[in-house]
Amino acid sequence: MQQLLVSNSTPLTGSVTISGSKNGTLPLLAAAMLIEGETIIENVPDIHDVDTMLQMLQALGIECIFLQPGVLKIDATDINSCQAPYHLVRQMRGSFYVAGPLLGRLGEAQVPLPGGCVIGSRPVDFHVAGFEALGARVDDTYGIMRAQAPSGLHGNRIYLDPRWRSVGATINVMLAATLAKGTTTIENASCEPEVVACSQFLKQCGAQIEGVGSNILTIRGVEKLEGTRFASIPDRMEAGTFMYATAIAGGDVRLKRVYPDHLVMVIDRLREAGVRVETDGDQLRIIASSDRPRPVDITTAPYPGFPTDLQPAHGVLAARATGTSVLEETIFDARYNYTDELARMGADIRITGQLAIVKGVPQLTGAPVEATDVRAAAALVLAALGAEGQTVIDNAHFLDRGYQNFEAKLHAIGASMVRQDDGNSKELLCLA
Ligand code: EPU
């Protein structure tokens, strides 16, 4: 098992270049499956989840070649299988994105159901209902979703659950509908930047999509798409993680290649806590306060609300605040796993249903802790940077799923940590 040994860090200073987005790139890789030809995707992050998705595409017979670091050529002229291997779907929930393109392009998809996840129950019923509304016959016995539309998909009105405006279902249904006959509308569509980027990519390839960035998407099916060149958006969760790292460890850090517009809610909450955040084009400067942070409440919500993926980082900041903060997690029902570990570092956190009541303490102390998913792992690193003494984080491999060169980037701005393998093979899976 991989362990990360993190020491209290002197104030962080310098600059960090943000990589391409994990959750923005995975849908682009799936969308490239709709194109009978070559597509070039730039700013592809070098992370484990992208690697898993590329293995998935290759297992379906699609050619994927890196022309240079971060620049990927995908040739989906031939797709020779509609069966997604279970060992890849179980590693990463995002691989379920292949269902929509397989159905749209081949009229058939067999994709194992992704199953449970440590951050909460994560069904795919909205995706399935969307495929059925487009005319597919779906059977999900024996743990596999088998969708068939031998005479093609037909546009329809699809109404997603307004409580969540599911990111995954919006993308999967949009991918399936792009080559369908007729017009599809998706109501209560997600408007996360990653969904917008996927829609823009599809449009650049010839898809007819209106309402991009809104909660109603209208997709007029086209017969085929043409290959294009498209850059993945910067990872707003990586940027947010470095913003919180600076706020927690102290210091003055500049983030390069970010879209500050994607982080408006996060910037607002950090400013409320007393952190100085300056925006300048595609750069952000974060200047931590020398005082403890002020307590700030958050409620996670679909974009443009506060992102669930940064809730753990906010929990760490709140743990050191001068008063009590209330966090409300509305997206995933088990995303407070990290708080038990923070409590081992001296945090005072009580969970009641969707709420975390966090009473700030003057100082956290290093302790052995265990990460349960990629965002929990990042939050524990942030806690460790600001804690007294050394923290040993088990399951550090989770960081590699979503953060390119995380430790190297933190080292470059003054953080001190080292990764080791303790020789124990126990590893947890989380389907982020
Ligand atoms: N939901 C259903 N049925 C469905 C789909 C979703 O009940 O068919 C529920 C989920 O259980 C959840 C809520 O709807 O309670 C929202 O889920 P959503 O579909 O929006 O999430 P997702 O597409 O599975 C993506 C990101 C997550 C991110 C969420 C929310 C990817 C690969 N994953 O998941 O990212 O937290 O949107 O923004 O894009 C991460 O990066 O660490 C991560 C977990």
Short mmCIF file of C-alpha atoms and ligand atoms in Angstrom, two decimals:
data_model
loop_
_atom_site.label_atom_id
_atom_site.label_comp_id
_atom_site.label_asym_id
_atom_site.label_seq_id
_atom_site.Cartn_x
_atom_site.Cartn_y
_atom_site.Cartn_z
CA MET A 1 0.00 0.00 0.00
CA GLN A 2 1.19 3.47 -0.86
CA GLN A 3 1.70 5.84 2.06
CA LEU A 4 2.38 9.55 1.97
CA LEU A 5 4.41 11.05 4.80
CA VAL A 6 3.57 14.75 5.03
CA SER A 7 5.25 17.25 7.33
CA ASN A 8 4.00 20.60 8.47
CA SER A 9 4.96 22.96 5.67
CA THR A 10 6.38 26.41 5.81
CA PRO A 11 4.14 28.92 3.98
CA LEU A 12 3.68 27.88 0.37
CA THR A 13 5.11 30.26 -2.22
CA GLY A 14 5.55 30.23 -5.99
CA SER A 15 3.38 29.17 -8.88
CA VAL A 16 1.56 26.05 -10.03
CA THR A 17 0.37 25.28 -13.56
CA ILE A 18 -3.01 23.56 -13.47
CA SER A 19 -3.44 20.45 -15.65
CA GLY A 20 -6.33 19.44 -17.89
CA SER A 21 -9.50 18.42 -16.13
CA LYS A 22 -10.11 14.80 -15.13
CA ASN A 23 -13.88 15.06 -15.29
CA GLY A 24 -13.67 17.21 -18.41
CA THR A 25 -11.40 14.82 -20.33
CA LEU A 26 -13.24 11.54 -19.66
CA PRO A 27 -16.39 12.65 -21.57
CA LEU A 28 -14.25 13.91 -24.47
CA LEU A 29 -12.63 10.48 -24.80
CA ALA A 30 -16.09 8.90 -24.89
CA ALA A 31 -17.38 11.52 -27.34
CA ALA A 32 -14.49 10.75 -29.72
CA MET A 33 -16.05 7.29 -30.11
CA LEU A 34 -18.85 8.88 -32.14
CA ILE A 35 -16.44 9.99 -34.87
CA GLU A 36 -15.55 7.67 -37.75
CA GLY A 37 -12.09 9.12 -38.09
CA GLU A 38 -9.33 10.88 -36.17
CA THR A 39 -9.70 13.33 -33.31
CA ILE A 40 -6.94 15.16 -31.47
CA ILE A 41 -7.45 16.08 -27.83
CA GLU A 42 -5.00 18.45 -26.16
CA ASN A 43 -4.30 19.20 -22.50
CA VAL A 44 -5.03 15.59 -21.54
CA PRO A 45 -3.91 15.08 -17.93
CA ASP A 46 -1.47 12.29 -17.12
CA ILE A 47 -3.59 10.61 -14.44
CA HIS A 48 -4.75 7.11 -13.66
CA ASP A 49 -8.42 7.66 -14.60
CA VAL A 50 -7.49 8.80 -18.11
CA ASP A 51 -5.31 5.73 -18.41
CA THR A 52 -8.24 3.51 -17.40
CA MET A 53 -10.52 5.17 -19.95
CA LEU A 54 -7.92 4.70 -22.71
CA GLN A 55 -7.67 1.02 -21.80
CA MET A 56 -11.45 0.88 -22.16
CA LEU A 57 -11.39 2.48 -25.63
CA GLN A 58 -8.60 0.14 -26.71
CA ALA A 59 -10.56 -2.87 -25.43
CA LEU A 60 -13.36 -1.80 -27.82
CA GLY A 61 -10.91 -1.72 -30.74
CA ILE A 62 -10.31 2.05 -30.83
CA GLU A 63 -6.81 3.36 -31.56
CA CYS A 64 -5.41 5.82 -29.00
CA ILE A 65 -1.91 7.24 -29.37
CA PHE A 66 -0.18 10.09 -27.52
CA LEU A 67 1.50 12.26 -30.19
CA GLN A 68 3.34 14.09 -27.41
CA PRO A 69 2.69 14.47 -23.67
CA GLY A 70 -0.89 15.69 -23.23
CA VAL A 71 -1.77 15.46 -26.95
CA LEU A 72 -3.83 12.40 -27.77
CA LYS A 73 -4.95 11.07 -31.15
CA ILE A 74 -8.04 8.88 -31.13
CA ASP A 75 -9.12 6.98 -34.22
CA ALA A 76 -12.55 5.42 -33.75
CA THR A 77 -13.05 4.48 -37.42
CA ASP A 78 -13.44 0.89 -36.31
CA ILE A 79 -15.17 -0.15 -33.12
CA ASN A 80 -15.08 -3.93 -33.00
CA SER A 81 -16.91 -4.65 -29.75
CA CYS A 82 -19.91 -3.30 -27.89
CA GLN A 83 -18.93 -5.07 -24.65
CA ALA A 84 -17.16 -3.03 -21.98
CA PRO A 85 -14.91 -5.17 -19.76
CA TYR A 86 -16.01 -5.41 -16.12
CA HIS A 87 -12.50 -5.03 -14.67
CA LEU A 88 -12.31 -1.50 -16.16
CA VAL A 89 -15.85 -0.35 -15.28
CA ARG A 90 -15.36 -1.45 -11.69
CA GLN A 91 -12.20 0.64 -11.42
CA MET A 92 -13.82 3.84 -12.56
CA ARG A 93 -17.42 4.91 -12.79
CA GLY A 94 -16.62 7.41 -15.58
CA SER A 95 -16.04 4.45 -17.90
CA PHE A 96 -19.86 4.01 -18.03
CA TYR A 97 -19.70 6.96 -20.48
CA VAL A 98 -18.96 4.47 -23.27
CA ALA A 99 -22.60 3.28 -23.11
CA GLY A 100 -24.10 6.33 -24.88
CA PRO A 101 -21.64 6.37 -27.82
CA LEU A 102 -21.81 2.57 -28.29
CA LEU A 103 -25.59 2.72 -28.43
CA GLY A 104 -25.61 5.77 -30.71
CA ARG A 105 -23.01 4.43 -33.09
CA LEU A 106 -23.56 0.64 -33.08
CA GLY A 107 -27.14 0.37 -31.81
CA GLU A 108 -25.97 -1.86 -28.97
CA ALA A 109 -24.09 -1.49 -25.69
CA GLN A 110 -23.24 -4.05 -23.03
CA VAL A 111 -21.73 -2.31 -20.05
CA PRO A 112 -21.43 -3.79 -16.55
CA LEU A 113 -23.23 -1.78 -13.87
CA PRO A 114 -20.63 0.25 -11.96
CA GLY A 115 -21.91 -0.80 -8.51
CA GLY A 116 -21.29 0.88 -5.16
CA CYS A 117 -18.81 3.54 -4.18
CA VAL A 118 -17.40 4.74 -0.87
CA ILE A 119 -18.71 8.29 -1.36
CA GLY A 120 -22.31 7.11 -1.57
CA SER A 121 -24.79 5.11 -3.60
CA ARG A 122 -24.33 5.90 -7.25
CA PRO A 123 -26.99 4.27 -9.44
CA VAL A 124 -27.20 4.74 -13.22
CA ASP A 125 -31.00 4.70 -13.44
CA PHE A 126 -31.15 8.21 -15.01
CA HIS A 127 -28.77 7.10 -17.78
CA VAL A 128 -30.85 3.97 -18.41
CA ALA A 129 -34.16 5.88 -18.40
CA GLY A 130 -32.66 8.29 -20.95
CA PHE A 131 -31.58 5.45 -23.26
CA GLU A 132 -35.06 3.93 -23.00
CA ALA A 133 -36.69 7.25 -23.81
CA LEU A 134 -34.55 7.31 -26.96
CA GLY A 135 -36.06 3.96 -27.95
CA ALA A 136 -33.49 1.46 -26.65
CA ARG A 137 -34.60 -1.81 -25.07
CA VAL A 138 -32.64 -2.16 -21.84
CA ASP A 139 -32.16 -5.22 -19.69
CA ASP A 140 -29.92 -5.15 -16.64
CA THR A 141 -29.87 -8.71 -15.39
CA TYR A 142 -26.67 -10.48 -14.30
CA GLY A 143 -25.01 -7.16 -13.42
CA ILE A 144 -24.75 -5.96 -17.01
CA MET A 145 -26.71 -3.21 -18.73
CA ARG A 146 -27.61 -4.51 -22.20
CA ALA A 147 -29.14 -1.80 -24.35
CA GLN A 148 -30.28 -2.46 -27.90
CA ALA A 149 -31.72 -0.24 -30.60
CA PRO A 150 -31.45 -2.29 -33.79
CA SER A 151 -33.31 0.28 -35.89
CA GLY A 152 -31.51 3.23 -34.31
CA LEU A 153 -32.35 5.75 -31.59
CA HIS A 154 -35.12 8.35 -31.92
CA GLY A 155 -35.17 11.80 -30.32
CA ASN A 156 -37.49 12.37 -27.37
CA ARG A 157 -38.11 14.65 -24.40
CA ILE A 158 -36.04 13.57 -21.42
CA TYR A 159 -36.66 14.96 -17.96
CA LEU A 160 -33.82 14.47 -15.48
CA ASP A 161 -34.32 14.70 -11.71
CA PRO A 162 -34.12 18.44 -10.89
CA ARG A 163 -32.60 17.75 -7.44
CA TRP A 164 -29.32 16.63 -8.94
CA ARG A 165 -29.15 17.54 -12.60
CA SER A 166 -26.88 14.54 -13.03
CA VAL A 167 -23.58 15.29 -14.77
CA GLY A 168 -23.09 11.70 -15.93
CA ALA A 169 -26.65 11.17 -17.19
CA THR A 170 -26.63 14.48 -19.09
CA ILE A 171 -23.40 13.55 -20.86
CA ASN A 172 -24.32 9.95 -21.60
CA VAL A 173 -27.77 10.82 -22.97
CA MET A 174 -26.36 13.72 -25.01
CA LEU A 175 -23.74 11.38 -26.51
CA ALA A 176 -26.43 8.83 -27.42
CA ALA A 177 -28.76 11.49 -28.86
CA THR A 178 -26.15 13.16 -31.09
CA LEU A 179 -26.52 10.56 -33.86
CA ALA A 180 -30.22 9.74 -33.18
CA LYS A 181 -33.01 10.48 -35.65
CA GLY A 182 -34.97 13.60 -34.74
CA THR A 183 -34.75 16.01 -31.83
CA THR A 184 -33.99 15.29 -28.18
CA THR A 185 -34.49 17.75 -25.35
CA ILE A 186 -32.86 17.14 -22.00
CA GLU A 187 -34.61 19.08 -19.23
CA ASN A 188 -32.81 19.69 -15.94
CA ALA A 189 -29.55 19.06 -17.75
CA SER A 190 -26.33 19.64 -15.83
CA CYS A 191 -24.56 22.89 -16.75
CA GLU A 192 -21.20 22.02 -15.15
CA PRO A 193 -18.24 23.36 -17.17
CA GLU A 194 -17.30 19.76 -18.04
CA VAL A 195 -20.71 19.25 -19.69
CA VAL A 196 -20.38 22.55 -21.54
CA ALA A 197 -16.93 21.54 -22.81
CA CYS A 198 -18.27 18.20 -24.05
CA SER A 199 -21.15 19.95 -25.85
CA GLN A 200 -18.72 22.41 -27.45
CA PHE A 201 -16.52 19.56 -28.61
CA LEU A 202 -19.51 17.78 -30.18
CA LYS A 203 -20.65 21.01 -31.87
CA GLN A 204 -17.17 21.52 -33.28
CA CYS A 205 -17.48 18.01 -34.77
CA GLY A 206 -20.80 18.91 -36.45
CA ALA A 207 -23.38 18.05 -33.78
CA GLN A 208 -26.40 20.34 -33.54
CA ILE A 209 -26.86 21.28 -29.90
CA GLU A 210 -28.63 24.33 -28.54
CA GLY A 211 -28.88 25.63 -24.98
CA VAL A 212 -25.26 24.82 -24.11
CA GLY A 213 -24.58 26.06 -20.57
CA SER A 214 -28.27 26.11 -19.67
CA ASN A 215 -30.47 23.48 -18.02
CA ILE A 216 -32.30 22.64 -21.26
CA LEU A 217 -30.31 21.05 -24.05
CA THR A 218 -31.82 20.56 -27.49
CA ILE A 219 -30.01 18.07 -29.70
CA ARG A 220 -30.97 17.67 -33.34
CA GLY A 221 -29.57 14.34 -34.47
CA VAL A 222 -27.07 14.35 -37.34
CA GLU A 223 -25.90 11.47 -39.53
CA LYS A 224 -22.23 11.70 -38.78
CA LEU A 225 -19.57 13.76 -37.02
CA GLU A 226 -16.20 14.93 -38.33
CA GLY A 227 -12.92 14.75 -36.39
CA THR A 228 -11.50 17.89 -34.84
CA ARG A 229 -8.81 19.29 -32.54
CA PHE A 230 -9.97 20.33 -29.09
CA ALA A 231 -8.29 21.20 -25.78
CA SER A 232 -9.59 19.92 -22.47
CA ILE A 233 -10.49 22.64 -19.94
CA PRO A 234 -8.29 23.29 -16.88
CA ASP A 235 -9.15 21.18 -13.85
CA ARG A 236 -11.18 23.40 -11.53
CA MET A 237 -10.97 20.80 -8.74
CA GLU A 238 -7.18 20.74 -8.94
CA ALA A 239 -7.13 24.55 -8.90
CA GLY A 240 -9.53 24.59 -5.94
CA THR A 241 -7.37 22.08 -4.10
CA PHE A 242 -4.29 24.32 -4.46
CA MET A 243 -6.35 27.34 -3.38
CA TYR A 244 -7.35 25.55 -0.19
CA ALA A 245 -3.79 24.24 0.28
CA THR A 246 -2.51 27.83 0.36
CA ALA A 247 -5.34 28.99 2.60
CA ILE A 248 -4.60 26.16 5.07
CA ALA A 249 -0.79 26.00 5.03
CA GLY A 250 -0.38 29.77 4.59
CA GLY A 251 1.56 31.59 1.90
CA ASP A 252 1.17 33.32 -1.44
CA VAL A 253 0.66 31.12 -4.53
CA ARG A 254 -0.13 31.92 -8.15
CA LEU A 255 -2.12 29.39 -10.17
CA LYS A 256 -1.60 29.45 -13.93
CA ARG A 257 -3.89 28.18 -16.69
CA VAL A 258 -7.16 28.33 -14.75
CA TYR A 259 -10.60 29.61 -15.65
CA PRO A 260 -11.51 31.79 -12.64
CA ASP A 261 -15.11 31.91 -13.92
CA HIS A 262 -15.43 28.21 -13.12
CA LEU A 263 -14.50 28.87 -9.50
CA VAL A 264 -16.70 31.84 -8.60
CA MET A 265 -18.45 30.15 -5.66
CA VAL A 266 -15.18 28.76 -4.27
CA ILE A 267 -13.45 32.15 -4.54
CA ASP A 268 -16.40 33.75 -2.78
CA ARG A 269 -16.29 31.29 0.15
CA LEU A 270 -12.51 31.62 0.53
CA ARG A 271 -12.76 35.40 0.60
CA GLU A 272 -15.45 35.12 3.26
CA ALA A 273 -13.00 33.04 5.31
CA GLY A 274 -10.46 35.89 5.08
CA VAL A 275 -8.29 34.62 2.21
CA ARG A 276 -7.21 37.14 -0.45
CA VAL A 277 -7.94 35.90 -3.97
CA GLU A 278 -6.95 37.98 -6.99
CA THR A 279 -7.88 37.10 -10.55
CA ASP A 280 -5.86 38.13 -13.57
CA GLY A 281 -6.91 36.60 -16.92
CA ASP A 282 -6.24 32.88 -16.68
CA GLN A 283 -4.32 33.25 -13.41
CA LEU A 284 -5.35 33.29 -9.77
CA ARG A 285 -3.29 34.55 -6.86
CA ILE A 286 -4.10 33.27 -3.36
CA ILE A 287 -2.71 35.09 -0.36
CA ALA A 288 -3.46 33.40 2.94
CA SER A 289 -4.34 35.41 6.01
CA SER A 290 -1.90 35.31 8.93
CA ASP A 291 -4.94 34.88 11.21
CA ARG A 292 -6.98 31.71 11.55
CA PRO A 293 -9.76 31.46 8.94
CA ARG A 294 -13.22 32.76 9.76
CA PRO A 295 -15.96 30.09 9.90
CA VAL A 296 -17.91 29.78 6.63
CA ASP A 297 -20.96 27.61 5.92
CA ILE A 298 -21.34 25.81 2.60
CA THR A 299 -24.03 23.76 0.87
CA THR A 300 -22.90 21.57 -2.01
CA ALA A 301 -25.01 21.88 -5.14
CA PRO A 302 -24.79 21.37 -8.90
CA TYR A 303 -22.89 24.10 -10.77
CA PRO A 304 -22.76 27.02 -10.21
CA GLY A 305 -23.21 25.95 -6.57
CA PHE A 306 -20.40 24.88 -4.29
CA PRO A 307 -18.84 21.67 -5.77
CA THR A 308 -19.13 18.48 -3.74
CA ASP A 309 -15.61 17.57 -4.86
CA LEU A 310 -14.20 20.47 -2.81
CA GLN A 311 -16.39 19.90 0.24
CA PRO A 312 -13.64 17.86 1.98
CA ALA A 313 -11.09 20.64 1.39
CA HIS A 314 -13.50 23.17 2.85
CA GLY A 315 -14.03 20.85 5.83
CA VAL A 316 -10.29 21.01 6.56
CA LEU A 317 -10.27 24.83 6.41
CA ALA A 318 -13.34 24.93 8.70
CA ALA A 319 -11.60 22.58 11.15
CA ARG A 320 -9.08 25.36 11.90
CA ALA A 321 -11.51 28.31 11.83
CA THR A 322 -12.19 30.70 14.70
CA GLY A 323 -15.77 29.45 15.16
CA THR A 324 -18.33 26.89 14.00
CA SER A 325 -19.08 26.20 10.33
CA VAL A 326 -21.98 24.14 9.01
CA LEU A 327 -21.38 22.05 5.89
CA GLU A 328 -24.31 20.54 4.03
CA GLU A 329 -23.61 17.73 1.54
CA THR A 330 -26.54 17.33 -0.83
CA ILE A 331 -24.98 15.31 -3.68
CA PHE A 332 -23.39 12.17 -2.17
CA ASP A 333 -24.63 10.48 0.98
CA ALA A 334 -21.25 9.24 2.28
CA ARG A 335 -18.89 12.05 1.50
CA TYR A 336 -17.96 12.73 5.11
CA ASN A 337 -15.70 9.65 5.40
CA TYR A 338 -12.68 11.89 5.74
CA THR A 339 -14.03 13.56 8.89
CA ASP A 340 -13.30 10.52 11.10
CA GLU A 341 -9.71 10.74 9.96
CA LEU A 342 -9.61 14.51 10.59
CA ALA A 343 -10.93 13.85 14.09
CA ARG A 344 -7.83 11.69 14.64
CA MET A 345 -5.81 14.81 13.87
CA GLY A 346 -7.69 16.77 16.54
CA ALA A 347 -10.63 18.20 14.55
CA ASP A 348 -13.98 18.64 16.26
CA ILE A 349 -16.64 17.52 13.76
CA ARG A 350 -20.11 16.09 14.37
CA ILE A 351 -22.10 14.56 11.51
CA THR A 352 -25.85 14.59 11.58
CA GLY A 353 -27.50 13.41 8.37
CA GLN A 354 -26.42 15.68 5.53
CA LEU A 355 -24.80 18.17 7.91
CA ALA A 356 -21.29 18.40 9.32
CA ILE A 357 -20.97 20.75 12.29
CA VAL A 358 -17.34 21.78 12.39
CA LYS A 359 -16.03 23.61 15.47
CA GLY A 360 -12.71 25.15 14.60
CA VAL A 361 -9.70 24.29 16.78
CA PRO A 362 -6.47 26.32 16.96
CA GLN A 363 -4.23 23.53 15.69
CA LEU A 364 -4.44 20.06 14.11
CA THR A 365 -1.76 17.52 14.89
CA GLY A 366 -0.19 14.88 12.63
CA ALA A 367 -1.52 11.30 12.93
CA PRO A 368 -1.74 8.10 10.91
CA VAL A 369 -4.85 8.43 8.70
CA GLU A 370 -6.47 6.55 5.81
CA ALA A 371 -7.78 8.03 2.55
CA THR A 372 -10.95 6.53 1.08
CA ASP A 373 -11.21 8.34 -2.28
CA VAL A 374 -9.38 10.88 -4.41
CA ARG A 375 -10.86 14.02 -2.80
CA ALA A 376 -10.58 12.64 0.74
CA ALA A 377 -6.91 11.88 0.01
CA ALA A 378 -6.30 15.46 -1.17
CA ALA A 379 -8.11 16.89 1.87
CA LEU A 380 -5.94 14.85 4.23
CA VAL A 381 -2.82 16.17 2.51
CA LEU A 382 -4.09 19.73 3.04
CA ALA A 383 -4.80 18.99 6.69
CA ALA A 384 -1.33 17.53 7.10
CA LEU A 385 0.35 20.58 5.52
CA GLY A 386 -1.14 22.79 8.22
CA ALA A 387 -0.84 20.32 11.12
CA GLU A 388 1.86 20.17 13.75
CA GLY A 389 4.18 17.17 13.26
CA GLN A 390 4.06 14.42 10.67
CA THR A 391 0.98 12.76 9.14
CA VAL A 392 1.09 9.35 7.48
CA ILE A 393 -1.68 8.96 4.87
CA ASP A 394 -2.54 5.41 3.83
CA ASN A 395 -3.98 4.70 0.35
CA ALA A 396 -2.08 7.61 -1.21
CA HIS A 397 -2.59 5.96 -4.63
CA PHE A 398 -6.03 7.63 -4.77
CA LEU A 399 -4.27 10.94 -5.51
CA ASP A 400 -2.95 9.53 -8.80
CA ARG A 401 -6.49 9.01 -10.08
CA GLY A 402 -7.17 12.71 -10.40
CA TYR A 403 -4.10 14.86 -9.73
CA GLN A 404 -1.20 15.05 -12.18
CA ASN A 405 2.14 15.29 -10.35
CA PHE A 406 0.40 16.37 -7.14
CA GLU A 407 3.36 15.85 -4.85
CA ALA A 408 5.86 17.39 -7.31
CA LYS A 409 3.66 20.47 -7.70
CA LEU A 410 3.37 20.84 -3.92
CA HIS A 411 7.13 20.30 -3.50
CA ALA A 412 7.80 23.11 -5.98
CA ILE A 413 5.93 25.58 -3.76
CA GLY A 414 7.65 24.49 -0.56
CA ALA A 415 5.67 21.54 0.81
CA SER A 416 7.48 18.60 2.31
CA MET A 417 6.30 15.04 1.73
CA VAL A 418 7.53 11.67 0.63
CA ARG A 419 5.72 8.64 -0.75
CA GLN A 420 6.59 5.09 0.24
CA ASP A 421 5.23 1.61 -0.32
CA ASP A 422 4.76 -0.25 2.96
CA GLY A 423 4.79 -3.60 1.18
CA ASN A 424 1.20 -4.33 2.20
CA SER A 425 -1.05 -4.93 -0.84
CA LYS A 426 -4.36 -3.77 0.73
CA GLU A 427 -5.92 -1.21 -1.59
CA LEU A 428 -9.37 0.34 -1.59
CA LEU A 429 -11.35 0.97 -4.76
CA CYS A 430 -13.50 4.04 -5.21
CA LEU A 431 -15.46 4.64 -8.38
CA ALA A 432 -15.11 8.44 -8.60
N1 EPU B 1 -27.75 9.83 -9.55
C1 EPU B 1 -28.77 8.90 -9.54
N2 EPU B 1 -29.00 8.18 -10.68
C2 EPU B 1 -28.23 8.34 -11.81
C3 EPU B 1 -27.19 9.29 -11.79
C4 EPU B 1 -26.96 10.02 -10.65
O1 EPU B 1 -29.47 8.74 -8.54
O2 EPU B 1 -28.50 7.65 -12.80
C5 EPU B 1 -27.50 10.62 -8.32
C6 EPU B 1 -26.14 10.26 -7.71
O3 EPU B 1 -26.26 9.12 -6.86
C7 EPU B 1 -25.77 11.52 -6.97
C8 EPU B 1 -26.37 12.61 -7.84
O4 EPU B 1 -27.35 11.98 -8.68
O5 EPU B 1 -26.39 11.52 -5.71
C9 EPU B 1 -25.40 13.36 -8.75
O6 EPU B 1 -24.62 12.44 -9.49
P1 EPU B 1 -23.99 12.81 -10.90
O7 EPU B 1 -24.55 11.88 -11.92
O8 EPU B 1 -24.11 14.27 -11.14
O9 EPU B 1 -22.46 12.47 -10.65
P2 EPU B 1 -21.50 11.63 -11.57
O10 EPU B 1 -21.70 11.97 -12.99
O11 EPU B 1 -21.56 10.20 -11.17
C10 EPU B 1 -19.58 13.39 -11.60
C11 EPU B 1 -18.12 13.43 -11.26
C12 EPU B 1 -17.95 13.38 -9.76
C13 EPU B 1 -18.66 14.61 -9.17
C14 EPU B 1 -20.14 14.57 -9.57
C15 EPU B 1 -20.94 15.76 -9.09
C16 EPU B 1 -17.08 12.35 -13.14
C17 EPU B 1 -16.37 11.16 -13.69
N3 EPU B 1 -17.45 12.28 -11.86
O12 EPU B 1 -20.08 12.16 -11.09
O13 EPU B 1 -16.55 13.53 -9.52
O14 EPU B 1 -18.54 14.59 -7.78
O15 EPU B 1 -20.25 14.52 -11.00
O16 EPU B 1 -20.39 16.94 -9.55
O17 EPU B 1 -17.27 13.34 -13.82
C18 EPU B 1 -14.53 13.22 -8.33
O18 EPU B 1 -13.94 13.74 -9.29
O19 EPU B 1 -13.96 12.97 -7.23
C19 EPU B 1 -15.94 12.87 -8.47
C20 EPU B 1 -16.58 12.04 -7.63
#
